[in-house]
């Protein structure tokens, strides 16, 4: 991945400041990842899969960031700017106004508008404060536990996926899904299908972002798109379920299969057209 001099200025880097204990419910790529990590560490993930929550306490210790950590902060700031520029242009083309999300880098735990964020949840987007929360240790787990070859563009894909959830909030999709969930009229299996459509649309938006950003900035190098696909497939519901419980239960999918995640990311990348990403009509027929 080629670097540029772009910096978004919307990164709140809380690494090194310590953390505080608490609980968070839900997350972007997170809950199934938490369950799988617990499984690999020898625990029982069923409680997490059933409740979608996890408890931990931070150390509260403060420290100086290393040169490498500072470099990672610069990289995320650069990627944040790429997202701002690309989505601002896409929204303008469609007669809308884009507002940028905040990006919070943290370690262990930090406070968010959705509760206490913690590293075990994986990267996630909080609609309440319109911020993306990322503990970079997630990428170690992605490589060591799930077999994805992590590159700089893997980070770009994950960030773009979470920005995709921000786009959904700006377009009202997040609110509509929340209304469905709160209505109580739909079964867990039905809401799981809605969740899959929501997550696959975020993958689609990540693909659109990759296409449009590369067209304007030429950031992609050989292997970058494949690294994004590898990451998407690694956190497919079927892959995680096979690793955590030895079998696949499609009715319990919440993020989509590995094949679906690749399909919708690549559809976004190949079309570059936000209007081609109606996963809800495609998947909920």
Short mmCIF file of C-alpha atoms in Angstrom, two decimals:
data_model
loop_
_atom_site.label_atom_id
_atom_site.label_comp_id
_atom_site.label_asym_id
_atom_site.label_seq_id
_atom_site.Cartn_x
_atom_site.Cartn_y
_atom_site.Cartn_z
CA UNK A 1 0.00 0.00 0.00
CA UNK A 2 1.36 3.39 -0.99
CA UNK A 3 1.45 6.11 1.63
CA UNK A 4 0.48 9.73 0.95
CA UNK A 5 0.88 12.96 2.91
CA UNK A 6 -2.86 13.04 3.74
CA UNK A 7 -3.82 13.30 7.39
CA UNK A 8 -7.42 13.54 8.58
CA UNK A 9 -6.91 15.02 12.00
CA UNK A 10 -9.88 13.02 13.33
CA UNK A 11 -7.87 10.42 15.28
CA UNK A 12 -8.02 10.47 19.07
CA UNK A 13 -5.04 8.37 20.13
CA UNK A 14 -5.61 7.15 23.68
CA UNK A 15 -2.95 4.45 23.63
CA UNK A 16 -0.56 4.64 26.54
CA UNK A 17 -3.09 6.38 28.76
CA UNK A 18 -4.27 3.23 30.57
CA UNK A 19 -7.80 1.84 30.70
CA UNK A 20 -10.77 1.33 32.96
CA UNK A 21 -12.98 -1.67 33.53
CA UNK A 22 -16.55 -2.10 32.33
CA UNK A 23 -18.80 -3.72 29.79
CA UNK A 24 -19.76 -3.16 26.16
CA UNK A 25 -22.48 -4.87 24.18
CA UNK A 26 -22.32 -5.49 20.45
CA UNK A 27 -19.65 -4.36 18.03
CA UNK A 28 -18.58 -4.22 14.41
CA UNK A 29 -16.51 -7.32 13.73
CA UNK A 30 -16.32 -8.13 17.39
CA UNK A 31 -18.63 -10.58 19.16
CA UNK A 32 -17.86 -13.68 17.12
CA UNK A 33 -14.17 -12.82 17.26
CA UNK A 34 -14.36 -12.64 21.03
CA UNK A 35 -16.02 -16.05 21.12
CA UNK A 36 -13.39 -17.56 18.85
CA UNK A 37 -10.54 -16.08 20.87
CA UNK A 38 -12.04 -17.51 24.06
CA UNK A 39 -12.31 -20.90 22.35
CA UNK A 40 -8.68 -20.86 21.29
CA UNK A 41 -7.66 -19.94 24.80
CA UNK A 42 -9.48 -23.00 26.11
CA UNK A 43 -12.68 -21.35 27.36
CA UNK A 44 -16.36 -21.77 26.56
CA UNK A 45 -17.57 -19.15 24.04
CA UNK A 46 -21.29 -19.97 24.34
CA UNK A 47 -21.94 -17.29 26.94
CA UNK A 48 -20.47 -14.60 24.73
CA UNK A 49 -22.32 -15.80 21.63
CA UNK A 50 -25.58 -15.79 23.57
CA UNK A 51 -25.20 -12.46 25.33
CA UNK A 52 -22.93 -10.46 22.99
CA UNK A 53 -21.06 -8.99 25.95
CA UNK A 54 -17.80 -9.42 27.81
CA UNK A 55 -16.34 -8.06 31.02
CA UNK A 56 -12.76 -7.09 31.77
CA UNK A 57 -10.68 -4.60 33.71
CA UNK A 58 -7.87 -2.40 32.47
CA UNK A 59 -4.53 -1.95 34.17
CA UNK A 60 -4.71 1.84 34.29
CA UNK A 61 -0.95 2.10 33.72
CA UNK A 62 0.40 4.91 31.57
CA UNK A 63 3.37 4.68 29.25
CA UNK A 64 5.09 6.38 26.31
CA UNK A 65 4.21 5.17 22.82
CA UNK A 66 6.98 3.52 20.81
CA UNK A 67 8.16 4.88 17.48
CA UNK A 68 6.36 2.02 15.74
CA UNK A 69 3.11 2.79 17.56
CA UNK A 70 3.40 6.43 16.56
CA UNK A 71 3.92 5.32 12.96
CA UNK A 72 0.75 3.21 13.16
CA UNK A 73 -1.10 6.26 14.45
CA UNK A 74 0.07 8.23 11.43
CA UNK A 75 -1.07 5.44 9.13
CA UNK A 76 -4.58 5.36 10.62
CA UNK A 77 -4.75 9.17 10.42
CA UNK A 78 -3.83 8.92 6.73
CA UNK A 79 -6.46 6.25 6.11
CA UNK A 80 -8.99 8.37 7.97
CA UNK A 81 -8.36 11.22 5.55
CA UNK A 82 -8.69 8.91 2.57
CA UNK A 83 -12.13 7.90 3.83
CA UNK A 84 -13.16 11.51 4.41
CA UNK A 85 -12.19 12.61 0.90
CA UNK A 86 -13.73 9.62 -0.87
CA UNK A 87 -17.03 9.58 1.02
CA UNK A 88 -17.37 13.35 0.82
CA UNK A 89 -17.17 13.05 -2.97
CA UNK A 90 -19.62 10.12 -3.14
CA UNK A 91 -22.15 11.95 -0.97
CA UNK A 92 -21.83 15.12 -3.08
CA UNK A 93 -22.46 13.10 -6.22
CA UNK A 94 -25.71 11.92 -4.67
CA UNK A 95 -26.84 15.33 -3.40
CA UNK A 96 -25.97 14.66 0.24
CA UNK A 97 -23.55 16.01 2.83
CA UNK A 98 -21.00 13.74 4.49
CA UNK A 99 -19.86 14.24 8.07
CA UNK A 100 -16.71 12.46 9.16
CA UNK A 101 -16.63 9.99 12.05
CA UNK A 102 -14.11 10.16 14.86
CA UNK A 103 -11.48 7.43 15.15
CA UNK A 104 -10.30 6.36 18.59
CA UNK A 105 -7.16 4.26 19.03
CA UNK A 106 -6.94 2.63 22.43
CA UNK A 107 -5.54 -0.36 24.30
CA UNK A 108 -7.35 -2.58 26.77
CA UNK A 109 -10.35 -0.36 27.55
CA UNK A 110 -11.70 3.14 26.99
CA UNK A 111 -14.99 4.96 27.29
CA UNK A 112 -17.32 5.24 24.29
CA UNK A 113 -20.82 6.54 23.69
CA UNK A 114 -21.93 2.91 23.60
CA UNK A 115 -20.39 1.94 26.92
CA UNK A 116 -16.90 0.83 27.91
CA UNK A 117 -14.97 -0.26 24.84
CA UNK A 118 -12.46 -3.06 25.22
CA UNK A 119 -9.91 -4.67 22.98
CA UNK A 120 -11.51 -8.14 23.04
CA UNK A 121 -14.52 -6.81 21.14
CA UNK A 122 -12.47 -6.05 18.05
CA UNK A 123 -12.88 -2.82 16.06
CA UNK A 124 -16.40 -1.41 16.21
CA UNK A 125 -18.46 1.64 15.31
CA UNK A 126 -20.60 3.39 17.92
CA UNK A 127 -23.62 5.18 16.38
CA UNK A 128 -24.27 7.09 19.61
CA UNK A 129 -21.10 9.19 19.30
CA UNK A 130 -20.34 8.40 15.63
CA UNK A 131 -16.85 7.17 16.42
CA UNK A 132 -14.84 4.11 15.41
CA UNK A 133 -12.92 2.35 18.18
CA UNK A 134 -9.84 0.29 17.37
CA UNK A 135 -7.34 -1.55 19.53
CA UNK A 136 -4.55 -2.49 17.15
CA UNK A 137 -3.88 -5.74 19.03
CA UNK A 138 -6.89 -7.07 17.11
CA UNK A 139 -4.68 -7.48 14.06
CA UNK A 140 -2.32 -9.77 15.95
CA UNK A 141 -5.29 -12.00 16.75
CA UNK A 142 -6.49 -11.83 13.16
CA UNK A 143 -3.18 -13.22 11.97
CA UNK A 144 -2.29 -15.59 14.81
CA UNK A 145 -5.75 -17.02 15.55
CA UNK A 146 -7.57 -16.77 12.25
CA UNK A 147 -4.83 -17.24 9.68
CA UNK A 148 -5.17 -13.95 7.81
CA UNK A 149 -1.93 -12.47 6.51
CA UNK A 150 -2.09 -8.98 7.99
CA UNK A 151 -0.77 -6.10 5.87
CA UNK A 152 -1.21 -2.36 6.03
CA UNK A 153 -4.16 -2.71 3.69
CA UNK A 154 -5.77 -5.19 6.06
CA UNK A 155 -5.99 -2.30 8.51
CA UNK A 156 -7.38 -0.11 5.73
CA UNK A 157 -10.10 -2.67 4.96
CA UNK A 158 -11.15 -3.05 8.61
CA UNK A 159 -11.29 0.73 9.06
CA UNK A 160 -13.26 1.10 5.81
CA UNK A 161 -15.73 -1.55 7.00
CA UNK A 162 -16.36 0.42 10.19
CA UNK A 163 -16.66 3.65 8.19
CA UNK A 164 -19.25 1.72 6.18
CA UNK A 165 -21.31 1.44 9.36
CA UNK A 166 -20.96 5.21 9.78
CA UNK A 167 -22.26 5.66 6.24
CA UNK A 168 -25.23 3.46 7.17
CA UNK A 169 -25.93 5.73 10.14
CA UNK A 170 -25.79 8.86 7.96
CA UNK A 171 -28.18 7.23 5.46
CA UNK A 172 -30.60 6.08 8.18
CA UNK A 173 -30.01 2.36 7.68
CA UNK A 174 -28.68 1.82 11.20
CA UNK A 175 -31.75 3.48 12.68
CA UNK A 176 -34.15 1.35 10.62
CA UNK A 177 -32.41 -1.85 11.68
CA UNK A 178 -32.57 -0.74 15.31
CA UNK A 179 -36.30 -0.08 14.96
CA UNK A 180 -36.82 -3.59 13.61
CA UNK A 181 -34.88 -5.06 16.52
CA UNK A 182 -36.77 -3.02 19.11
CA UNK A 183 -40.17 -3.84 17.64
CA UNK A 184 -40.05 -7.39 18.97
CA UNK A 185 -41.96 -8.63 15.92
CA UNK A 186 -39.13 -10.65 14.47
CA UNK A 187 -37.50 -13.87 15.59
CA UNK A 188 -33.83 -14.14 16.45
CA UNK A 189 -33.20 -16.00 13.18
CA UNK A 190 -34.91 -13.23 11.20
CA UNK A 191 -32.92 -10.51 12.95
CA UNK A 192 -29.74 -12.48 12.31
CA UNK A 193 -30.50 -12.28 8.60
CA UNK A 194 -30.97 -8.53 8.90
CA UNK A 195 -27.64 -8.34 10.75
CA UNK A 196 -25.93 -10.27 7.95
CA UNK A 197 -27.33 -7.85 5.37
CA UNK A 198 -26.10 -4.93 7.47
CA UNK A 199 -22.57 -6.31 7.78
CA UNK A 200 -22.29 -7.33 4.14
CA UNK A 201 -23.37 -3.85 3.10
CA UNK A 202 -20.52 -2.45 5.23
CA UNK A 203 -18.18 -4.80 3.34
CA UNK A 204 -19.64 -3.54 0.07
CA UNK A 205 -19.03 0.06 1.12
CA UNK A 206 -15.44 -0.87 2.00
CA UNK A 207 -15.02 -2.19 -1.53
CA UNK A 208 -16.50 1.00 -3.02
CA UNK A 209 -14.10 3.02 -0.91
CA UNK A 210 -11.10 0.96 -2.07
CA UNK A 211 -12.04 1.40 -5.73
CA UNK A 212 -12.78 5.11 -5.56
CA UNK A 213 -9.76 5.94 -3.41
CA UNK A 214 -7.40 4.03 -5.65
CA UNK A 215 -8.84 5.80 -8.70
CA UNK A 216 -7.97 9.19 -7.22
CA UNK A 217 -4.85 8.44 -5.18
CA UNK A 218 -3.34 5.26 -6.63
CA UNK A 219 -2.79 3.70 -3.21
CA UNK A 220 -3.05 0.02 -4.13
CA UNK A 221 -0.10 -2.26 -4.71
CA UNK A 222 -0.09 -5.93 -5.80
CA UNK A 223 -1.62 -8.13 -3.12
CA UNK A 224 -3.52 -5.37 -1.31
CA UNK A 225 -7.01 -6.40 -2.44
CA UNK A 226 -6.22 -10.04 -1.70
CA UNK A 227 -5.19 -9.11 1.84
CA UNK A 228 -8.56 -7.42 2.33
CA UNK A 229 -10.33 -10.50 1.00
CA UNK A 230 -8.28 -12.74 3.29
CA UNK A 231 -9.30 -10.67 6.31
CA UNK A 232 -12.97 -10.66 5.28
CA UNK A 233 -12.96 -14.42 4.79
CA UNK A 234 -11.11 -15.06 8.05
CA UNK A 235 -13.95 -13.47 10.04
CA UNK A 236 -16.73 -15.10 8.03
CA UNK A 237 -19.28 -16.72 10.32
CA UNK A 238 -18.74 -20.18 8.85
CA UNK A 239 -14.97 -20.03 9.34
CA UNK A 240 -15.28 -18.88 12.94
CA UNK A 241 -17.98 -21.43 13.75
CA UNK A 242 -15.92 -24.26 12.29
CA UNK A 243 -12.98 -23.24 14.45
CA UNK A 244 -14.98 -22.61 17.61
CA UNK A 245 -17.59 -25.39 17.58
CA UNK A 246 -16.64 -27.73 14.75
CA UNK A 247 -19.80 -27.25 12.69
CA UNK A 248 -21.72 -24.49 10.90
CA UNK A 249 -25.19 -23.22 11.85
CA UNK A 250 -26.25 -20.82 9.13
CA UNK A 251 -29.30 -19.57 11.06
CA UNK A 252 -26.98 -18.12 13.70
CA UNK A 253 -24.88 -16.15 11.17
CA UNK A 254 -24.69 -12.44 12.05
CA UNK A 255 -21.94 -11.19 9.71
CA UNK A 256 -22.12 -13.47 6.65
CA UNK A 257 -20.15 -16.40 5.36
CA UNK A 258 -16.59 -16.10 4.11
CA UNK A 259 -17.85 -16.40 0.53
CA UNK A 260 -20.48 -13.71 1.06
CA UNK A 261 -18.02 -11.31 2.60
CA UNK A 262 -15.68 -11.71 -0.33
CA UNK A 263 -18.56 -11.42 -2.81
CA UNK A 264 -19.90 -8.14 -1.46
CA UNK A 265 -16.51 -6.53 -0.91
CA UNK A 266 -15.56 -7.37 -4.48
CA UNK A 267 -18.92 -6.15 -5.81
CA UNK A 268 -18.22 -2.80 -4.20
CA UNK A 269 -14.68 -2.77 -5.54
CA UNK A 270 -15.66 -3.80 -9.07
CA UNK A 271 -18.56 -1.35 -9.40
CA UNK A 272 -17.45 1.60 -7.29
CA UNK A 273 -21.15 2.48 -7.21
CA UNK A 274 -22.86 2.95 -3.84
CA UNK A 275 -26.25 2.33 -5.46
CA UNK A 276 -25.35 -1.31 -6.18
CA UNK A 277 -25.14 -2.24 -2.50
CA UNK A 278 -28.73 -3.01 -1.50
CA UNK A 279 -27.90 -6.18 0.39
CA UNK A 280 -31.26 -6.10 2.14
CA UNK A 281 -33.35 -6.69 -0.99
CA UNK A 282 -30.83 -9.23 -2.21
CA UNK A 283 -30.65 -11.28 0.98
CA UNK A 284 -34.05 -10.85 2.66
CA UNK A 285 -36.33 -12.01 -0.15
#
